[in-house]
Coordinates of C-alpha atoms in Angstrom, one line a residue:
M1 CA 37.2 3.8 14.6
S2 CA 37.0 1.8 17.8
K3 CA 35.6 -1.7 18.2
E4 CA 32.6 -0.3 20.1
Q5 CA 31.8 2.2 17.3
I6 CA 32.1 -0.6 14.7
I7 CA 29.6 -2.8 16.6
M8 CA 27.1 0.0 17.0
M9 CA 27.5 1.0 13.4
I10 CA 26.8 -2.6 12.3
S11 CA 23.6 -2.7 14.3
M12 CA 22.4 0.5 12.6
A13 CA 23.5 -0.7 9.1
V14 CA 21.5 -3.9 9.6
Y15 CA 18.5 -1.8 10.4
M16 CA 18.9 0.4 7.3
I17 CA 19.3 -2.7 5.1
A18 CA 16.1 -4.2 6.6
V19 CA 14.0 -1.2 5.7
L20 CA 15.3 -1.2 2.2
V21 CA 14.3 -4.9 1.9
I22 CA 10.8 -4.0 3.1
G23 CA 10.7 -1.3 0.4
V24 CA 11.6 -3.9 -2.3
I25 CA 9.0 -6.4 -1.0
Y26 CA 6.1 -3.9 -1.1
A27 CA 7.1 -2.4 -4.4
R28 CA 5.3 -5.3 -6.1
R29 CA 2.0 -4.4 -4.3
S30 CA 2.0 -0.8 -5.5
K31 CA 0.4 -1.3 -8.8
T32 CA -1.8 1.8 -9.0
S33 CA -1.5 5.4 -7.8
D34 CA -4.1 4.6 -5.1
D35 CA -1.8 1.8 -3.8
F36 CA 1.3 4.1 -4.0
Y37 CA -0.2 7.0 -2.1
L38 CA -2.8 5.4 0.1
G39 CA -2.1 1.7 0.3
G40 CA -5.4 0.9 -1.4
R41 CA -7.1 1.8 1.9
K42 CA -6.1 -1.5 3.5
L43 CA -4.2 -0.6 6.7
S44 CA -5.0 -2.6 9.8
P45 CA -5.8 -0.8 13.1
L46 CA -2.4 -1.6 14.5
V47 CA -0.5 -0.4 11.4
A48 CA -2.7 2.7 11.0
A49 CA -2.2 3.7 14.7
M50 CA 1.5 3.0 14.9
S51 CA 2.4 4.5 11.5
A52 CA 0.4 7.6 12.3
E53 CA 2.1 8.3 15.6
A54 CA 5.6 7.2 14.5
S55 CA 5.4 9.5 11.5
D56 CA 4.1 12.3 13.7
M57 CA 6.7 12.3 16.5
S58 CA 9.9 12.1 14.4
S59 CA 13.4 12.7 15.7
W60 CA 11.9 15.5 17.7
L61 CA 10.6 12.9 20.3
L62 CA 14.1 11.5 20.9
M63 CA 16.2 14.6 20.5
G64 CA 14.1 17.8 20.6
L65 CA 11.8 17.1 23.6
P66 CA 14.4 15.6 25.9
G67 CA 16.8 18.4 25.0
L68 CA 14.1 21.0 26.0
A69 CA 13.6 19.2 29.3
Y70 CA 17.3 19.0 29.9
L71 CA 17.8 22.7 29.3
S72 CA 14.9 24.3 31.2
G73 CA 13.1 21.7 33.2
I74 CA 9.6 20.2 32.9
A75 CA 7.5 23.3 32.2
D76 CA 8.2 23.8 28.5
A77 CA 8.5 20.1 27.7
G78 CA 5.7 19.1 30.0
W79 CA 3.1 21.5 28.7
T80 CA 4.1 20.7 25.1
A81 CA 3.6 17.0 25.8
I82 CA 0.2 17.6 27.4
G83 CA -0.9 19.7 24.4
L84 CA 0.3 17.0 22.0
A85 CA -1.4 14.1 23.9
V86 CA -4.7 16.0 24.0
G87 CA -4.4 17.0 20.4
T88 CA -3.7 13.5 19.3
Y89 CA -6.8 12.2 21.1
F90 CA -9.2 14.7 19.6
N91 CA -7.7 14.2 16.2
W92 CA -8.5 10.5 16.3
L93 CA -11.9 11.2 18.0
V94 CA -13.2 14.1 15.9
V95 CA -11.5 14.0 12.6
A96 CA -10.5 10.4 11.8
K97 CA -14.0 8.8 11.2
R98 CA -15.4 11.7 9.1
L99 CA -12.2 12.0 7.0
R100 CA -12.2 8.3 6.2
R101 CA -15.9 8.5 5.2
Y102 CA -15.9 11.8 3.2
T103 CA -12.7 11.2 1.3
V104 CA -14.4 8.2 -0.3
V105 CA -17.6 10.2 -0.9
A106 CA -15.7 13.1 -2.4
N107 CA -14.8 11.2 -5.6
D108 CA -12.5 8.7 -3.7
S109 CA -9.9 11.4 -3.0
I110 CA -6.4 10.0 -2.3
T111 CA -4.7 13.2 -1.2
L112 CA -5.8 16.1 0.9
P113 CA -5.6 18.6 -2.0
D114 CA -7.8 16.3 -4.0
F115 CA -10.3 16.1 -1.1
F116 CA -10.4 19.9 -0.7
S117 CA -11.0 20.4 -4.4
N118 CA -13.7 17.8 -4.6
R119 CA -15.4 18.7 -1.4
F120 CA -15.8 22.3 -2.2
H121 CA -16.5 21.8 -6.0
D122 CA -13.5 23.8 -7.0
R123 CA -13.8 23.9 -10.8
Y124 CA -10.7 26.0 -11.3
K125 CA -8.5 23.8 -9.0
L126 CA -7.4 26.8 -7.0
L127 CA -7.7 25.0 -3.7
M128 CA -5.8 22.1 -5.0
I129 CA -3.0 24.3 -6.3
V130 CA -2.7 26.4 -3.1
S131 CA -2.8 23.4 -0.8
S132 CA -0.2 21.5 -2.8
I133 CA 2.1 24.5 -2.7
T134 CA 1.6 24.8 1.1
I135 CA 2.5 21.2 1.5
L136 CA 5.7 21.7 -0.4
V137 CA 6.6 24.9 1.5
F138 CA 6.3 23.4 4.9
F139 CA 7.2 19.8 4.3
I140 CA 10.6 20.6 2.8
P141 CA 12.0 22.2 6.0
Y142 CA 10.2 19.5 8.1
T143 CA 12.0 16.9 6.1
A144 CA 15.3 18.8 6.6
S145 CA 14.9 18.5 10.3
G146 CA 14.9 14.7 10.0
F147 CA 18.1 14.7 7.9
A148 CA 19.7 17.1 10.5
A149 CA 18.9 14.6 13.2
C150 CA 20.6 11.8 11.3
G151 CA 23.7 13.9 10.7
K152 CA 23.9 14.8 14.4
L153 CA 23.5 11.2 15.4
F154 CA 26.3 9.8 13.3
Q155 CA 28.6 12.8 14.0
S156 CA 28.1 12.5 17.8
L157 CA 28.3 8.7 17.8
L158 CA 31.0 7.9 15.3
G159 CA 32.7 11.2 14.7
V160 CA 32.0 11.1 11.0
N161 CA 31.3 14.1 8.8
Y162 CA 27.9 15.5 9.5
Q163 CA 27.0 16.3 5.9
M164 CA 28.1 12.8 4.6
A165 CA 26.0 11.1 7.3
M166 CA 23.0 13.2 6.4
I167 CA 23.3 12.4 2.7
I168 CA 23.6 8.6 3.4
S169 CA 20.5 8.7 5.7
A170 CA 18.5 10.7 3.1
L171 CA 19.5 8.2 0.4
V172 CA 18.1 5.2 2.4
V173 CA 14.8 7.0 3.1
V174 CA 14.5 8.1 -0.5
L175 CA 15.1 4.6 -1.8
Y176 CA 12.6 2.6 0.2
T177 CA 9.9 5.4 -0.1
A178 CA 10.3 5.8 -3.8
I179 CA 10.4 2.0 -4.4
G180 CA 7.7 0.8 -2.1
G181 CA 5.3 3.8 -1.7
F182 CA 2.7 4.1 1.1
L183 CA 2.6 0.4 2.1
A184 CA 6.3 0.1 2.5
E185 CA 6.4 3.3 4.4
S186 CA 3.5 2.3 6.8
I187 CA 5.0 -1.1 7.6
T188 CA 8.4 0.4 8.3
D189 CA 6.7 3.0 10.4
L190 CA 5.1 0.2 12.5
I191 CA 8.5 -1.4 13.1
Q192 CA 10.1 2.0 13.7
G193 CA 7.4 2.9 16.3
I194 CA 8.2 -0.3 18.2
I195 CA 11.9 0.4 18.1
M196 CA 11.3 4.0 19.4
S197 CA 9.3 2.7 22.3
V198 CA 11.9 0.2 23.3
A199 CA 14.6 2.8 23.0
L200 CA 12.8 5.3 25.2
V201 CA 12.0 2.9 28.0
V202 CA 15.5 1.4 28.1
I203 CA 17.2 4.8 28.2
V204 CA 15.0 5.9 31.1
G205 CA 16.1 2.9 33.1
F206 CA 19.7 3.2 32.2
G207 CA 19.7 6.9 32.8
L208 CA 18.3 6.5 36.3
S209 CA 21.1 4.0 37.1
S210 CA 23.8 6.2 35.7
A211 CA 22.5 9.2 37.6
G212 CA 22.6 7.3 40.9
G213 CA 18.9 6.6 41.3
V214 CA 15.6 8.5 41.7
D215 CA 16.8 10.5 44.7
A216 CA 19.9 11.7 42.9
V217 CA 17.8 12.9 39.9
I218 CA 15.3 14.7 42.2
N219 CA 18.1 16.3 44.2
N220 CA 19.8 17.5 41.1
A221 CA 16.6 18.9 39.7
K222 CA 15.8 20.7 43.0
S223 CA 19.2 22.4 42.8
M224 CA 18.1 24.3 39.7
P225 CA 15.3 26.8 40.5
G226 CA 12.1 26.2 38.6
F227 CA 13.3 22.9 37.0
L228 CA 10.6 20.7 38.5
D229 CA 7.9 23.4 38.4
M230 CA 5.1 23.4 35.8
F231 CA 4.6 27.2 36.4
N232 CA 8.3 28.2 36.3
K233 CA 11.2 27.3 34.1
F234 CA 14.9 27.1 34.8
N235 CA 17.0 29.8 33.1
S236 CA 20.4 28.2 32.3
E237 CA 22.0 31.5 31.6
T238 CA 21.1 33.2 34.9
G239 CA 20.7 30.1 37.0
N240 CA 17.4 31.4 38.3
A241 CA 13.7 30.5 37.8
A242 CA 11.7 32.4 35.2
P243 CA 7.8 32.6 35.4
Y244 CA 5.9 30.4 33.0
G245 CA 2.7 32.3 32.7
F246 CA -0.8 31.5 31.6
L247 CA -0.4 32.8 28.1
K248 CA 2.8 30.8 27.7
I249 CA 1.0 27.7 28.8
I250 CA -1.8 28.2 26.4
S251 CA 0.5 28.9 23.5
T252 CA 2.6 25.8 24.3
C253 CA -0.4 23.5 24.7
A254 CA -1.6 24.9 21.3
W255 CA 0.9 22.6 19.7
G256 CA -1.9 20.0 19.9
L257 CA -4.1 22.1 17.6
G258 CA -1.6 21.5 14.8
Y259 CA -2.8 17.9 14.5
F260 CA -5.9 18.9 12.6
G261 CA -3.7 20.0 9.7
M262 CA -1.0 17.4 9.6
P263 CA -1.2 15.8 6.1
H264 CA 1.1 12.8 7.0
V265 CA -1.1 12.0 10.0
L266 CA -4.4 12.5 8.3
L267 CA -3.4 10.2 5.5
R268 CA -3.5 7.3 8.0
F269 CA -7.1 8.0 8.8
M270 CA -7.9 7.9 5.1
A271 CA -6.0 4.7 4.6
I272 CA -7.5 2.4 7.3
R273 CA -9.4 -0.5 5.8
K274 CA -12.7 0.0 7.8
E275 CA -14.2 3.0 9.4
G276 CA -15.3 0.9 12.4
E277 CA -11.7 0.0 13.2
L278 CA -10.7 3.6 14.0
K279 CA -11.7 3.2 17.7
T280 CA -9.2 0.4 18.1
S281 CA -6.5 2.4 16.4
R282 CA -7.3 5.4 18.6
R283 CA -6.7 3.3 21.8
I284 CA -3.4 1.9 20.4
A285 CA -2.2 5.4 19.4
M286 CA -3.0 7.0 22.7
V287 CA -1.2 4.3 24.8
W288 CA 1.9 4.7 22.6
V289 CA 1.8 8.5 22.6
V290 CA 1.4 8.9 26.4
I291 CA 4.1 6.4 27.3
S292 CA 6.5 7.9 24.7
L293 CA 6.0 11.5 25.7
I294 CA 6.4 10.8 29.4
A295 CA 9.6 8.8 28.7
A296 CA 11.0 11.6 26.5
V297 CA 10.5 14.3 29.2
L298 CA 12.0 12.0 31.8
I299 CA 15.1 11.4 29.7
G300 CA 15.7 15.1 29.7
V301 CA 15.3 15.4 33.5
I302 CA 17.3 12.3 34.2
G303 CA 20.0 13.3 31.7
A304 CA 20.5 16.6 33.5
A305 CA 21.7 14.6 36.5
A306 CA 23.6 11.9 34.6
V307 CA 25.4 14.1 32.1
K308 CA 26.5 17.6 33.2
G309 CA 27.3 20.6 31.1
L310 CA 26.2 19.2 27.7
K311 CA 26.7 21.8 25.0
D312 CA 24.3 20.5 22.4
V313 CA 21.3 19.5 24.6
E314 CA 19.5 17.8 21.7
T315 CA 22.1 15.0 21.9
I316 CA 21.4 13.9 25.4
F317 CA 19.6 10.7 24.2
I318 CA 22.6 9.9 22.0
V319 CA 25.1 10.5 24.9
L320 CA 23.2 8.2 27.2
S321 CA 22.9 5.5 24.5
K322 CA 26.7 5.7 24.0
N323 CA 27.3 5.3 27.7
L324 CA 25.1 2.2 27.7
G325 CA 27.4 0.6 25.2
G326 CA 30.3 0.6 27.7
Y327 CA 29.3 -2.5 29.5
G328 CA 30.2 -5.3 27.1
V329 CA 29.2 -6.7 23.7
F330 CA 25.6 -7.2 24.5
T331 CA 25.1 -3.7 25.7
L332 CA 26.9 -2.4 22.6
L333 CA 24.4 -4.3 20.4
L334 CA 21.6 -3.0 22.5
A335 CA 23.0 0.6 22.2
G336 CA 23.1 0.1 18.5
V337 CA 19.5 -0.9 18.4
I338 CA 18.5 2.0 20.6
L339 CA 20.5 4.5 18.5
A340 CA 18.7 3.0 15.5
G341 CA 15.6 4.3 17.3
I342 CA 16.7 7.8 16.3
L343 CA 17.1 6.7 12.7
A344 CA 13.6 5.1 13.1
A345 CA 12.1 8.3 14.5
T346 CA 13.7 10.3 11.6
M347 CA 12.8 7.9 8.8
S348 CA 9.3 7.3 10.0
T349 CA 8.5 11.0 9.6
S350 CA 10.8 11.8 6.6
D351 CA 9.3 9.0 4.4
S352 CA 5.7 10.2 5.1
Q353 CA 6.7 13.8 4.4
L354 CA 8.4 12.9 1.1
L355 CA 5.5 10.8 -0.1
V356 CA 2.9 13.4 0.8
A357 CA 4.9 16.3 -0.7
S358 CA 5.6 14.3 -3.9
S359 CA 1.9 13.5 -4.3
G360 CA 1.2 17.3 -4.4
I361 CA 3.4 17.5 -7.5
S362 CA 2.6 14.3 -9.3
Q363 CA -1.0 13.6 -8.4
N364 CA -2.3 17.2 -8.0
F365 CA -0.2 19.3 -10.4
F366 CA 1.0 16.8 -13.0
K367 CA -2.1 14.6 -13.4
G368 CA -4.6 17.1 -12.0
I369 CA -3.6 20.1 -14.2
I370 CA -0.8 19.4 -16.7
N371 CA -1.6 15.9 -18.1
K372 CA -5.1 14.7 -17.0
R373 CA -4.8 11.6 -19.1
A374 CA -1.5 10.4 -17.5
N375 CA -1.7 6.7 -16.5
D376 CA -0.8 5.5 -13.1
N377 CA 2.6 4.2 -14.0
L378 CA 3.7 7.6 -15.3
V379 CA 2.3 9.4 -12.3
M380 CA 4.2 7.1 -10.0
W381 CA 7.4 7.7 -11.8
V382 CA 6.9 11.5 -11.6
S383 CA 6.3 11.0 -7.9
R384 CA 9.6 9.1 -7.5
G385 CA 11.5 11.8 -9.3
T386 CA 9.8 14.4 -7.1
I387 CA 10.8 12.5 -3.9
I388 CA 14.5 12.7 -5.0
V389 CA 14.3 16.5 -5.7
I390 CA 12.6 17.3 -2.4
A391 CA 15.1 15.2 -0.5
I392 CA 18.0 17.1 -2.2
I393 CA 16.5 20.5 -1.2
G394 CA 15.9 19.2 2.4
V395 CA 19.6 18.2 2.6
I396 CA 20.7 21.6 1.4
I397 CA 18.5 23.3 4.1
A398 CA 19.9 21.1 6.8
W399 CA 23.5 21.5 5.6
N400 CA 24.4 23.6 8.6
P401 CA 25.3 21.3 11.6
E402 CA 24.1 24.0 14.0
S403 CA 20.5 23.5 12.7
S404 CA 18.0 23.3 15.6
I405 CA 15.6 20.4 15.2
F406 CA 13.1 21.9 17.6
E407 CA 13.0 25.2 15.8
I408 CA 12.6 23.7 12.3
V409 CA 9.8 21.5 13.5
S410 CA 8.1 24.4 15.2
F411 CA 8.1 26.4 12.0
A412 CA 6.6 23.6 9.9
W413 CA 4.1 22.5 12.6
A414 CA 2.7 26.0 13.0
G415 CA 2.4 26.4 9.3
F416 CA 0.4 23.2 8.7
G417 CA -1.8 23.7 11.7
A418 CA -2.7 27.3 10.6
A419 CA -3.0 26.5 6.9
F420 CA -4.9 23.2 6.9
G421 CA -6.4 22.7 10.4
P422 CA -9.4 25.1 9.9
V423 CA -10.0 23.9 6.3
V424 CA -10.1 20.2 7.4
L425 CA -12.5 20.9 10.2
F426 CA -14.8 23.1 8.0
S427 CA -14.7 20.5 5.2
L428 CA -15.9 17.8 7.6
F429 CA -18.5 19.7 9.7
W430 CA -19.7 22.5 7.5
K431 CA -22.8 21.6 5.5

């Protein structure tokens, strides 16, 4: 292992240790199941906004979206980004306030399955059972996509074994999530969101410099038919432009509809300390989302000029970060922090998914059906055990290094949007 690799690895190791320390600190504050799953509904506007968006975007923001833009140009990536930005805005505007209010009214529900069951007076707990199973079915592969991103990061950066890197990353996420619960997860998500923002902006600037400036990037893009066209896409196999029709645009923008059914995002609405602070959170969230999505698409476009013939297009962010580290010790440390951004993106989503999925078993199945008299301490230990089991299954699913992050996320996103989106909207607006 070279000196450069060691320095970057140290930067990322320090980051991983830091999030574990946060988990230990906040473990003392999780005294009840309400604290463990929802932070006692005490999140500030900043933490609620940043943790919601950081847990939403995941490694897909730094790897999947830039890779899509690198491969086919701005149409696919651009319309996806537009759909996500619009969906984020309306989720905060339409859903957040009512969900915060009605989850308290509905017997102080602390999970979505709880809320559905209480809201619709489900005496037989069928809604709770079905929604808990749905969360497990779609969150396990979603979690797997995050572990796959970590494996790709370390394999590409340090040449280490993909599976071993994935296991170590999963272990860190499991430890601080299982120890600290929702509060630890939310604070680390805030930090991780900031790191992701810095990473995106720095790599856009460095990528432009590496490619030879704005003119060089534009000229390279123009040499590929359809690359800079929102109504055509570049076909890398034929070298020609392919039409990007109206139906394709609608279906791509429809990614934004998935937000109405994303449990790990909706949980932040439920956890904010005051209903009136949601407007502030919405503004913070939208600024972060718009800047991050634009930067991610730009990285793909710039990367196509700076790095030619990349086989695994989802590693373009990693390759540019490695190149940044070739200009001295300071840039090596900076590259390490930026690459930690991928870990941050992965962890900020994986921790949320693990916690929400485990609540489906411990809070809804175990306490809701199997042992209704279980105390909070027992429920939290069941949740911790469930987190470990779900993480193991996620690692198994992502064991293949050829796993596509974008495809895995697409599957889970569509599943949640279709399964929960309509139910959430009806529960909040149907009398």
